[in-house]
mmCIF file of C-alpha atoms in Angstrom:
data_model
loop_
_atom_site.group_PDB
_atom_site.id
_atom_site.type_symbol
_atom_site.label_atom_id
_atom_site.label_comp_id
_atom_site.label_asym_id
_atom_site.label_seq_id
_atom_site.Cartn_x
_atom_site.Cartn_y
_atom_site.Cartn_z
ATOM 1 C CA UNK A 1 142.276 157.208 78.124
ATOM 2 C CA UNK A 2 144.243 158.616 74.977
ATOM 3 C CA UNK A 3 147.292 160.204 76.249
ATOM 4 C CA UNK A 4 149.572 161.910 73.487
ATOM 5 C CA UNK A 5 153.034 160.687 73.890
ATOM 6 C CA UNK A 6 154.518 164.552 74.150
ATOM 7 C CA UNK A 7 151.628 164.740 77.119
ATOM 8 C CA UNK A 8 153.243 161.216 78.881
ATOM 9 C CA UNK A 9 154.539 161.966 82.524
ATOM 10 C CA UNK A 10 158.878 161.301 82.580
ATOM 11 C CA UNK A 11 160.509 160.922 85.423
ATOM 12 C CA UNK A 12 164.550 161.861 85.132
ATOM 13 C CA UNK A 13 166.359 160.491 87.907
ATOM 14 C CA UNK A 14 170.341 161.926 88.338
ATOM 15 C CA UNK A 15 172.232 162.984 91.070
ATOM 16 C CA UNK A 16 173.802 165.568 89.009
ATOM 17 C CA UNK A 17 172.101 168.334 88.412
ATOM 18 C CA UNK A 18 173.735 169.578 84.969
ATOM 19 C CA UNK A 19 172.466 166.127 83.870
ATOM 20 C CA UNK A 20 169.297 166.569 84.978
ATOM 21 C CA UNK A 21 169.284 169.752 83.117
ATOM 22 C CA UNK A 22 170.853 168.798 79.978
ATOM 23 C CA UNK A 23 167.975 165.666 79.690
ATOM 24 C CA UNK A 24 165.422 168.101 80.194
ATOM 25 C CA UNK A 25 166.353 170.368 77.637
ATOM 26 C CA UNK A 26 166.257 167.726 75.198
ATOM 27 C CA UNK A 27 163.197 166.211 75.854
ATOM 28 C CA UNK A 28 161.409 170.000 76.149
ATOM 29 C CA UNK A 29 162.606 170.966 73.241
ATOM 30 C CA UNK A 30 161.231 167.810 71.430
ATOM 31 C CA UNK A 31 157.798 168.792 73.118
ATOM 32 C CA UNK A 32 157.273 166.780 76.124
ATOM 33 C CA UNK A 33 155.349 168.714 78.061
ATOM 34 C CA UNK A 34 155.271 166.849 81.758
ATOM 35 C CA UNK A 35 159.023 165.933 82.582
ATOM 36 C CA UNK A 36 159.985 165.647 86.479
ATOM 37 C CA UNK A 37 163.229 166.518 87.797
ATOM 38 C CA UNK A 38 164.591 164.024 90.684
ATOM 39 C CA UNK A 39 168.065 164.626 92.189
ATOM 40 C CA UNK A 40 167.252 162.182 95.457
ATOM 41 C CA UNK A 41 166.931 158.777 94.459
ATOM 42 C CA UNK A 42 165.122 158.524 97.568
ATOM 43 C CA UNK A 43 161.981 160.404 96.026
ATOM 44 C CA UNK A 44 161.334 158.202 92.999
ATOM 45 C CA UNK A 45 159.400 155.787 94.864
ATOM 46 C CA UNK A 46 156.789 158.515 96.068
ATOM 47 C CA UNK A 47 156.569 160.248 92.766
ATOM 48 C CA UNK A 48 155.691 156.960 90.964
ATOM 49 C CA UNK A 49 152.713 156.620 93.538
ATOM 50 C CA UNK A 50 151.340 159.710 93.707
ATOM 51 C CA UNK A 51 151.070 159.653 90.193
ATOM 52 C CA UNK A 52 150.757 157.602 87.155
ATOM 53 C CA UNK A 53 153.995 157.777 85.556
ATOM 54 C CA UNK A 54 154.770 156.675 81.722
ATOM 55 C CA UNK A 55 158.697 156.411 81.467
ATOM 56 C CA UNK A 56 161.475 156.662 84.070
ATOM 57 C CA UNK A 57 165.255 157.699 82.544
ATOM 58 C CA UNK A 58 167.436 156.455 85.280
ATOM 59 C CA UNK A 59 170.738 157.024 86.310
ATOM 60 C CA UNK A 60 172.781 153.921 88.193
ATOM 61 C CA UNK A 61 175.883 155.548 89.938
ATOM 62 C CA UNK A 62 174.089 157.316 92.379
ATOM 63 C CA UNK A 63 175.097 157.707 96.400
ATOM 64 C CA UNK A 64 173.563 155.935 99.223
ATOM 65 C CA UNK A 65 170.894 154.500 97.043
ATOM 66 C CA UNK A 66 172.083 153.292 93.055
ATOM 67 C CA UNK A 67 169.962 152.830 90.184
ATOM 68 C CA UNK A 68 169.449 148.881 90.772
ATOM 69 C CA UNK A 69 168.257 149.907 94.228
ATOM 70 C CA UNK A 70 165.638 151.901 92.852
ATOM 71 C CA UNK A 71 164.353 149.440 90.362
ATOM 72 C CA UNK A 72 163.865 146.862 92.981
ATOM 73 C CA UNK A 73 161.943 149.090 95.153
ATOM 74 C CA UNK A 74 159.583 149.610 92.164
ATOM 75 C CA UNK A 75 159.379 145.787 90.917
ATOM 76 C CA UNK A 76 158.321 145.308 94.479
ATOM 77 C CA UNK A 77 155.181 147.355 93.530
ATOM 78 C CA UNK A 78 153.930 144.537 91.738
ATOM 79 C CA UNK A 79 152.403 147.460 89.178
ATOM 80 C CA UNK A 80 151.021 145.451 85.479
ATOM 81 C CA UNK A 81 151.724 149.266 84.530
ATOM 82 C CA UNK A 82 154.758 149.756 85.798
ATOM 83 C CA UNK A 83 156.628 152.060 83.389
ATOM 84 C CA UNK A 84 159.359 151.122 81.493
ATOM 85 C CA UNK A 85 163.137 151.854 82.981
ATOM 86 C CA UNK A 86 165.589 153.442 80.461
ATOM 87 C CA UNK A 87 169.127 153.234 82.328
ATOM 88 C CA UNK A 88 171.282 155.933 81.646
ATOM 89 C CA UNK A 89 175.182 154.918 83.035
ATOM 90 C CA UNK A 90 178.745 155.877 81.963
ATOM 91 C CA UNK A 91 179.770 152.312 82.377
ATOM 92 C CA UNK A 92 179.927 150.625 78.812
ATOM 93 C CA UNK A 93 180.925 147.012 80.504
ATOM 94 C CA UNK A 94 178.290 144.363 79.168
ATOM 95 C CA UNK A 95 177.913 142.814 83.020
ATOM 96 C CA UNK A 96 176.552 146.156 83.981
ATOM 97 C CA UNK A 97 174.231 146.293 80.849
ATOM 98 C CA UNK A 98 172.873 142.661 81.814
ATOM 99 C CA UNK A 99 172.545 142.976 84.775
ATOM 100 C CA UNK A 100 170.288 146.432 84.642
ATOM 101 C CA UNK A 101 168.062 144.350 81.908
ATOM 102 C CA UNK A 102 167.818 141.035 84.455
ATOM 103 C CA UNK A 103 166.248 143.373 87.025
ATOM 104 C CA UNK A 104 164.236 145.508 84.630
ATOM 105 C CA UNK A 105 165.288 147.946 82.581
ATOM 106 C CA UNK A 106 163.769 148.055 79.238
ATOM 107 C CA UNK A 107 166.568 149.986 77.713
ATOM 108 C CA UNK A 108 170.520 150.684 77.954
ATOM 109 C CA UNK A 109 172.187 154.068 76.963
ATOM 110 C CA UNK A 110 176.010 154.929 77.697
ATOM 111 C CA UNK A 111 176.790 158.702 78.589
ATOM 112 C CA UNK A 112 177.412 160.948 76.888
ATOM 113 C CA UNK A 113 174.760 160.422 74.321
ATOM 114 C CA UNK A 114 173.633 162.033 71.892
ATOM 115 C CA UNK A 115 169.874 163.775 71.314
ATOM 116 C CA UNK A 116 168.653 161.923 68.470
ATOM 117 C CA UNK A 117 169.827 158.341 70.341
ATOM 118 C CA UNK A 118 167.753 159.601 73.468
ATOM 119 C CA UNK A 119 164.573 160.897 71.996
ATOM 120 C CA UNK A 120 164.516 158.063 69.652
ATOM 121 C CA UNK A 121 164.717 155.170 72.600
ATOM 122 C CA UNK A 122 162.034 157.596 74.931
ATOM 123 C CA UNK A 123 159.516 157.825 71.453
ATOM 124 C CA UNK A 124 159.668 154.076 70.747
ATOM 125 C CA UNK A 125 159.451 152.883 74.840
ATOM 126 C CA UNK A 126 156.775 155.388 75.102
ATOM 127 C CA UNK A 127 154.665 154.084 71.969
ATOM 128 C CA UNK A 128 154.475 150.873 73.576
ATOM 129 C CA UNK A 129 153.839 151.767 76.977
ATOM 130 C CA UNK A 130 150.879 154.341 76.276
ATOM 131 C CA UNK A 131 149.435 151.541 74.000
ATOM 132 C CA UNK A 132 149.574 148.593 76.812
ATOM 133 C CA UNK A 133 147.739 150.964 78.929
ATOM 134 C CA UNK A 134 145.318 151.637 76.551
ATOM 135 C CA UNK A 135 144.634 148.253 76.213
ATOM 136 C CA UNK A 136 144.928 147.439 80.044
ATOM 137 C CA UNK A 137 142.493 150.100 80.875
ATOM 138 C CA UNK A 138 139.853 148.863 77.917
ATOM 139 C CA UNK A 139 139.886 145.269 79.814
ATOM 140 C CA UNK A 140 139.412 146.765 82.541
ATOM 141 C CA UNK A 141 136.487 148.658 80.946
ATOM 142 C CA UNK A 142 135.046 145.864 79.429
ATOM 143 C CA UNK A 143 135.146 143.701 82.178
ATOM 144 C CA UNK A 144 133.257 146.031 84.454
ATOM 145 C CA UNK A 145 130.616 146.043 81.745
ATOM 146 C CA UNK A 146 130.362 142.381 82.028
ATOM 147 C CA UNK A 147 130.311 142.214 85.418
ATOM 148 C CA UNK A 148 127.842 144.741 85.531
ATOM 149 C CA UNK A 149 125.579 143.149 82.473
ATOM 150 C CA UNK A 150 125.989 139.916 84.585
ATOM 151 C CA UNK A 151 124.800 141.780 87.530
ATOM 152 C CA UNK A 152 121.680 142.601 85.606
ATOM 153 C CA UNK A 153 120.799 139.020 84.366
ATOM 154 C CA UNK A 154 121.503 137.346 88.006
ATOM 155 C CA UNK A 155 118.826 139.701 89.177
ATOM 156 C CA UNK A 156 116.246 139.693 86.694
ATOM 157 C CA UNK A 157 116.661 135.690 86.963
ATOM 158 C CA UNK A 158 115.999 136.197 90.640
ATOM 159 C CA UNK A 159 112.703 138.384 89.959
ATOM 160 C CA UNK A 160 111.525 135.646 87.638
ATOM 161 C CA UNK A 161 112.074 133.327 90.682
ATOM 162 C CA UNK A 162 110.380 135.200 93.228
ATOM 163 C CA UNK A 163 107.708 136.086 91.046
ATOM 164 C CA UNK A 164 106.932 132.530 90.395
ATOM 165 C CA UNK A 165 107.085 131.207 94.016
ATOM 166 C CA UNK A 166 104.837 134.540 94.736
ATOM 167 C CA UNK A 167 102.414 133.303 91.413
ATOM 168 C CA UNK A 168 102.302 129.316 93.286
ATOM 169 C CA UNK A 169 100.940 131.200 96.791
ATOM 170 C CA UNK A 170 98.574 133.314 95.481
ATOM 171 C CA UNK A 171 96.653 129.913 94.583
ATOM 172 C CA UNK A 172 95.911 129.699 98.692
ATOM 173 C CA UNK A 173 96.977 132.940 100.454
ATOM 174 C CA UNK A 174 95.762 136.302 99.126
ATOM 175 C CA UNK A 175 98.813 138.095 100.508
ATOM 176 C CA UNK A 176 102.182 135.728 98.549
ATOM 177 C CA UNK A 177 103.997 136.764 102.404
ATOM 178 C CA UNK A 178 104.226 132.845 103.130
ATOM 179 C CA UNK A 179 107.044 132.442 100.850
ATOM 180 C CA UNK A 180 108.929 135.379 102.220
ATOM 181 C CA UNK A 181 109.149 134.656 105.341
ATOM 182 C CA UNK A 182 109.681 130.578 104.529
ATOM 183 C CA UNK A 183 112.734 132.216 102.071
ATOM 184 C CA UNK A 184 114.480 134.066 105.160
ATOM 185 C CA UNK A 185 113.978 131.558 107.590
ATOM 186 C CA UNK A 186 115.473 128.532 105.608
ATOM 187 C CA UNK A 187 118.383 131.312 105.002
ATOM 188 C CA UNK A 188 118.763 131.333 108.566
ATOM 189 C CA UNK A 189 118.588 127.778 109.408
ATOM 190 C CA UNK A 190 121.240 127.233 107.108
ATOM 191 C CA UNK A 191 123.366 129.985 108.211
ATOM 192 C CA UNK A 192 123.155 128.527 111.483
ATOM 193 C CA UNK A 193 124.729 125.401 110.508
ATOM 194 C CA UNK A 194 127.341 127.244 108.805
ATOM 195 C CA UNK A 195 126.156 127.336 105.220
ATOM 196 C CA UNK A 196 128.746 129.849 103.185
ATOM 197 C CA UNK A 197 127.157 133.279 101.937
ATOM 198 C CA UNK A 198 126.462 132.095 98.744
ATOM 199 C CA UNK A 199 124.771 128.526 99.975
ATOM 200 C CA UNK A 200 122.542 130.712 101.926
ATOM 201 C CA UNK A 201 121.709 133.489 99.216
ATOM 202 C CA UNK A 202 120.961 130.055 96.920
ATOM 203 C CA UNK A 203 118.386 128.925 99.331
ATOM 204 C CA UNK A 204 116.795 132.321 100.091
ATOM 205 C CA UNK A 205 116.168 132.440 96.327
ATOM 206 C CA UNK A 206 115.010 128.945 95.867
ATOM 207 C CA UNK A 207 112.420 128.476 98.355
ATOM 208 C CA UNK A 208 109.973 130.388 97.268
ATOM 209 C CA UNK A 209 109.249 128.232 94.752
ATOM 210 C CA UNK A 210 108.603 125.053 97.140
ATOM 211 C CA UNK A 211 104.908 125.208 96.486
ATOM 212 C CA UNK A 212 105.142 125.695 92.620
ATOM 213 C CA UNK A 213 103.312 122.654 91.614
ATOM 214 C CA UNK A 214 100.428 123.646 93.167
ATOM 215 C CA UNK A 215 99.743 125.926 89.993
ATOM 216 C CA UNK A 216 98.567 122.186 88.382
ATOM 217 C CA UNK A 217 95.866 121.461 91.447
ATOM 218 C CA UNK A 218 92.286 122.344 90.511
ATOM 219 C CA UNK A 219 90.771 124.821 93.090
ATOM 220 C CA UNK A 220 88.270 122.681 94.029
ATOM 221 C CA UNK A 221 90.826 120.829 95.591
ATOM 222 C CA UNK A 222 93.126 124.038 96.499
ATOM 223 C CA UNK A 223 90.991 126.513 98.122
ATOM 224 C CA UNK A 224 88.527 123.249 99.764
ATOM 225 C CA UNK A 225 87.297 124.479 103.513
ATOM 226 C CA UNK A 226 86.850 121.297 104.662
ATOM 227 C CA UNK A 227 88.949 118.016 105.152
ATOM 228 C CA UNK A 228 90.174 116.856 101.521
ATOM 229 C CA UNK A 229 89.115 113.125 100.693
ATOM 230 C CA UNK A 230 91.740 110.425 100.650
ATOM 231 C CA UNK A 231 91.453 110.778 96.163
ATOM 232 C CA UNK A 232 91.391 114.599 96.940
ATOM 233 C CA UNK A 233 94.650 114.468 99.301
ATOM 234 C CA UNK A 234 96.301 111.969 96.684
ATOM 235 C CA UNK A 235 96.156 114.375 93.638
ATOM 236 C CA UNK A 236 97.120 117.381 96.031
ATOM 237 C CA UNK A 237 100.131 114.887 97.123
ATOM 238 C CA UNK A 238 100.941 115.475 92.961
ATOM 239 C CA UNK A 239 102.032 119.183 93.532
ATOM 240 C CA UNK A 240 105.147 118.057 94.796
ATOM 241 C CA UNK A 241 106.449 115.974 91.500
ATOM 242 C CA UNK A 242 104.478 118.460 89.394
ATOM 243 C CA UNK A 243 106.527 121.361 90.728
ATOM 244 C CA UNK A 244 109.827 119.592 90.146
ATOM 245 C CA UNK A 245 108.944 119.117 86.139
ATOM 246 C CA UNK A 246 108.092 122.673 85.980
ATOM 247 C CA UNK A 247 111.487 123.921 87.872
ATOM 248 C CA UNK A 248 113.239 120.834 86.070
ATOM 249 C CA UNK A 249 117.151 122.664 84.300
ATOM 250 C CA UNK A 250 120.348 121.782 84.099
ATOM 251 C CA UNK A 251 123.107 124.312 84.861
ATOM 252 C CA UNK A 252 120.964 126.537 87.328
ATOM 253 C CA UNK A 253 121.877 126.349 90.827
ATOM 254 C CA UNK A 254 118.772 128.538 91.686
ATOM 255 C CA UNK A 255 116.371 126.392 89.728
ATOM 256 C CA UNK A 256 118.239 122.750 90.356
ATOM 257 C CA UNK A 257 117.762 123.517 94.193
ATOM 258 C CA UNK A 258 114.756 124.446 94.088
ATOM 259 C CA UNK A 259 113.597 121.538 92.346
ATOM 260 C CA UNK A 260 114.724 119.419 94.847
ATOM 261 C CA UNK A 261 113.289 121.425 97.561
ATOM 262 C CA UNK A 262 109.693 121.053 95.294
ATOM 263 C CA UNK A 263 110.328 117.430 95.435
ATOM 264 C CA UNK A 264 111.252 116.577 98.729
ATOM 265 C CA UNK A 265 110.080 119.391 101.017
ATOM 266 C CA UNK A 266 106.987 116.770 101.887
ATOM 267 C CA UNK A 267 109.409 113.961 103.076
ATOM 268 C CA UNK A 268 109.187 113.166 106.405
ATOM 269 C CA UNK A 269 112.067 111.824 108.682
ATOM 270 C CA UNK A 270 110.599 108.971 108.990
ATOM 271 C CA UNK A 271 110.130 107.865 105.790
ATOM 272 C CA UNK A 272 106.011 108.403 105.651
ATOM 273 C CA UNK A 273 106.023 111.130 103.915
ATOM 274 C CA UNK A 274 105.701 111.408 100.077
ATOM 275 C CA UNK A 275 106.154 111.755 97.337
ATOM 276 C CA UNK A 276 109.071 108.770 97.230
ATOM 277 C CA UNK A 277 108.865 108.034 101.115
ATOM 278 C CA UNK A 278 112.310 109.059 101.576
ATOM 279 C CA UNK A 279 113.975 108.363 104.837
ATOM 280 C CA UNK A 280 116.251 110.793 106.679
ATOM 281 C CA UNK A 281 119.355 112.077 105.392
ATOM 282 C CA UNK A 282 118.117 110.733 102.103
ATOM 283 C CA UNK A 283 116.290 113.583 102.086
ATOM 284 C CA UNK A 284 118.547 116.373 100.794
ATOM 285 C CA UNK A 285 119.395 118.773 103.343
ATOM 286 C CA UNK A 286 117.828 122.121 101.627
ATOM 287 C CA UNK A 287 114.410 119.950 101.585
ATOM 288 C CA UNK A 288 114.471 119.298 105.251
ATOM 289 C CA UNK A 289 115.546 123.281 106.048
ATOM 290 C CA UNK A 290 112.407 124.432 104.033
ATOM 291 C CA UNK A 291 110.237 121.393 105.667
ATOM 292 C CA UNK A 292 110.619 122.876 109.045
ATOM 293 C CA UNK A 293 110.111 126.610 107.817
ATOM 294 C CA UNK A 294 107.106 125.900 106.106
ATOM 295 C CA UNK A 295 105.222 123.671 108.196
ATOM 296 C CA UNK A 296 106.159 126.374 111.132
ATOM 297 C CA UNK A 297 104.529 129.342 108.913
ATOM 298 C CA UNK A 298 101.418 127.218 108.055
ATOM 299 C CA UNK A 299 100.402 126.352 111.308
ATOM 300 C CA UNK A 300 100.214 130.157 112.484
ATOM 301 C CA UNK A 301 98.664 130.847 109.560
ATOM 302 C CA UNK A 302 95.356 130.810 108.027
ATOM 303 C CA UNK A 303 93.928 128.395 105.459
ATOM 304 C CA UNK A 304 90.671 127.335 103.965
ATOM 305 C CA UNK A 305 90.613 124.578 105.959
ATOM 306 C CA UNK A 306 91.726 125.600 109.170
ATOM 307 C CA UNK A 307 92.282 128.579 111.441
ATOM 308 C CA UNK A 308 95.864 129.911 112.685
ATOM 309 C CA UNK A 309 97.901 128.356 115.448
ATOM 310 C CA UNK A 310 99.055 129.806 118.621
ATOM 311 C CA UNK A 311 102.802 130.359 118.814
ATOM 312 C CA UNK A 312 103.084 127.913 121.430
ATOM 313 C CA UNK A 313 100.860 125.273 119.855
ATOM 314 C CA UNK A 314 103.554 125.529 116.434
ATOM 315 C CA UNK A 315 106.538 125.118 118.652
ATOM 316 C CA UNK A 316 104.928 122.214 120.507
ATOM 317 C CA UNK A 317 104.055 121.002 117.003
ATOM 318 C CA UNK A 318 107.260 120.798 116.075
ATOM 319 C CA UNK A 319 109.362 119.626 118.836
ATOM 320 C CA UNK A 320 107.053 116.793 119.203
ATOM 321 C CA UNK A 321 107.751 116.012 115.713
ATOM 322 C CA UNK A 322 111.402 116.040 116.150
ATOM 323 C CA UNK A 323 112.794 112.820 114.269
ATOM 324 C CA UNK A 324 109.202 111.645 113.392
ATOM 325 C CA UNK A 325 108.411 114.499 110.581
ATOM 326 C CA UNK A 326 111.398 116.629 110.677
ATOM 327 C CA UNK A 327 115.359 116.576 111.112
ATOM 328 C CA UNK A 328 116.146 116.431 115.263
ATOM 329 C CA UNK A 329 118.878 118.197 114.709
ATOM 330 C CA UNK A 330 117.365 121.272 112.688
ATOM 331 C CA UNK A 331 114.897 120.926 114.730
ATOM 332 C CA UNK A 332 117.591 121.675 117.795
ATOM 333 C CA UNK A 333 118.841 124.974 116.054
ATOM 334 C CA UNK A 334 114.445 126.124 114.815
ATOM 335 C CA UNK A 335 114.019 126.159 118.797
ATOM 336 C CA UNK A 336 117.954 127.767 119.664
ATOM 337 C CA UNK A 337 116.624 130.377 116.619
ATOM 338 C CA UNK A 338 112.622 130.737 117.369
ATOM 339 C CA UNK A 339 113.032 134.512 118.467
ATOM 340 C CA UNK A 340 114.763 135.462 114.654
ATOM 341 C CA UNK A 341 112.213 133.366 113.223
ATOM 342 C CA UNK A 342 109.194 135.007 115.091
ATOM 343 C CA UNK A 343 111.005 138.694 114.138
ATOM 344 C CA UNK A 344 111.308 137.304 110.404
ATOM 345 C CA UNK A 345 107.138 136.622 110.875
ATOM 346 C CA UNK A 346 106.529 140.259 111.866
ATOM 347 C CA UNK A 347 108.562 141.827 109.259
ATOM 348 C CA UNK A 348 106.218 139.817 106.542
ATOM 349 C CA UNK A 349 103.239 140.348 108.074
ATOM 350 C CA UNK A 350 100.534 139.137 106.102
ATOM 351 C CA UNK A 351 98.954 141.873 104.384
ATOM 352 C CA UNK A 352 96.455 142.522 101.235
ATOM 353 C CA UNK A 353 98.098 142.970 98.017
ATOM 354 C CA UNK A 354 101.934 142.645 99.631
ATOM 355 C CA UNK A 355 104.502 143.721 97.457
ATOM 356 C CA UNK A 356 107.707 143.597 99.358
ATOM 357 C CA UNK A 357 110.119 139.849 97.851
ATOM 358 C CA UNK A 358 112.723 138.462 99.179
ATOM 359 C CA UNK A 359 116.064 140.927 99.486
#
């Protein structure tokens, strides 16, 4: 935006029309090009919002509704462009003058005036106003570009996640689907128990990456058909700490939660599971979500060592296991949810070479 000051829209508000015409004359002859007549003090509202409007000249002694009037209607707009007020007013006393600058007029100027006073004050209010909306509408510029550059960054941060938590499941599933559908079912759970939007978008994004550590497990151990050995189980225990040094930040709420949820995801309820036999709600609640959505998609899947559950046989699985392994209460909202969770199942079907992630 670069308007020309002879180019700025005037409004010229009078009840009497040989002033209207006598301040038009002036200003046209100076070479404003867009000046708008208004007789009806009524209309100045509309014209100011229909359109942008650089520089009101405003008579007070008006009927039925006065120059103060007006000005209050358009405070009430609330507008950080609202332009600036010259009164124009045959009264001279200094109440009236203070009183039209306490309720925001920018300028004063007693009739009759002369040409040189008028165009002087409209050049000079003008000059500033076009300039603070210049620089108005370059913040606002500006801080579209940052929102949109931030935009940008919070994404490719999230392909960098998902990527990663896709990287981890390769190791044991040939598809990567497993985290999906682990991502959007924790994102229910917690929606369920009233997790705000962005709680929920945090945990969709940071689940993936439960199974991270399992990049440091040889694939002897990894990919093993049979039962692992109690040393073999002990070092595949490891993946759990070894995921939370590799997601270990500070100020990342993506990467801090899903450290934790590396960390803990292997807890059990009832304190036997590892890797710091945490009991409960010392367990942080994100771990416990993901505990439940990944044990679920396991069982009904396949592994080296063991074929795929049965619907039936999971859910069994896991009620049985409510307050043992998992949370009896999110266990309470899996079963109130299994039909969304079964429909999340179908929609990342495992399949060779999958390339959908998490939206």
């Amino acid at each position: 935006m670069n308007i020309k000051p002879n180019a700025a829209r005037i409004l010229v508000v009078d009840d009497e029309p040989a002033n209207l015409k006598l301040v038009d004359k002036m200003l046209r002859k100076d070479g404003y090009e867009n000046v708008v007549l208004i007789q009806n003090p009524h209309e100045v509202l509309a014209a100011c919002l229909q359109e942008r409007t650089d520089l009101i000249l405003l008579d007070i002694n008006m009927p039925d509704l006065d120059g103060f009037a007006v000005m209050a209607q358009l405070l009430a707009l609330n507008d950080p462009l609202l332009p600036p007020i010259v009164v124009l007013t045959a009264q001279d006393r200094n109440e009236v003058m203070l009183r039209a600058f306490s309720e925001g007029a920018r300028d004063f100027i007693c009739k009759p005036f002369g040409r040189y006073e008028l165009l002087a004050r409209v050049r000079n209010l003008l000059d500033v106003h076009l300039a603070h909306r210049l620089l108005h509408e370059q913040k606002t510029v500006l801080a579209e570009m940052v929102d949109a550059r931030t935009s940008e960054l919070h994404h490719s941060r999230l392909q960098i996640v998902r990527v990663l938590g896709r990287a981890a499941e390769y190791r044991d599933n040939e598809t990567g689907a497993h985290v999906m559908r682990v991502s959007h079912v924790a994102e229910l759970l917690a929606r369920v128990i009233g997790w705000n939007e962005a709680q929920c978008e945090l945990i969709l994004n940071a689940s993936p990456m439960h199974d991270i550590g399992k990049i440091g497990i040889s694939d002897l151990i990894l990919l093993k058909p049979g039962p692992l050995s109690v040393e073999e189980r002990t070092i595949m225990q490891t993946h759990a700490e070894i995921g939370a040094r590799i997601l270990e930040a500070r100020g990342n709420a993506i990467l801090e939660m899903a450290g934790r949820i590396a960390y803990s995801h292997h807890e059990k309820w009832d304190g036997t599971g590892y890797p710091a036999g945490l009991r409960g709600e010392e367990i942080p609640l994100e771990a416990r979500i993901v505990a439940i959505a990944d044990v679920f998609d396991s069982l009904m899947s396949v592994r080296p060592y063991k074929q795929a559950w049965s619907v039936d046989a999971a859910t069994r699985f896991m009620r049985d296991n409510a307050g043992s392994h998992f949370d009896p209460v999110l266990v309470g909202h899996f079963l109130d949810t299994l039909p969304q969770i079964l429909e999340i199942r179908e929609r990342f079907r495992d399949s060779p070479l999958a390339s959908a992630l998490p939206a």
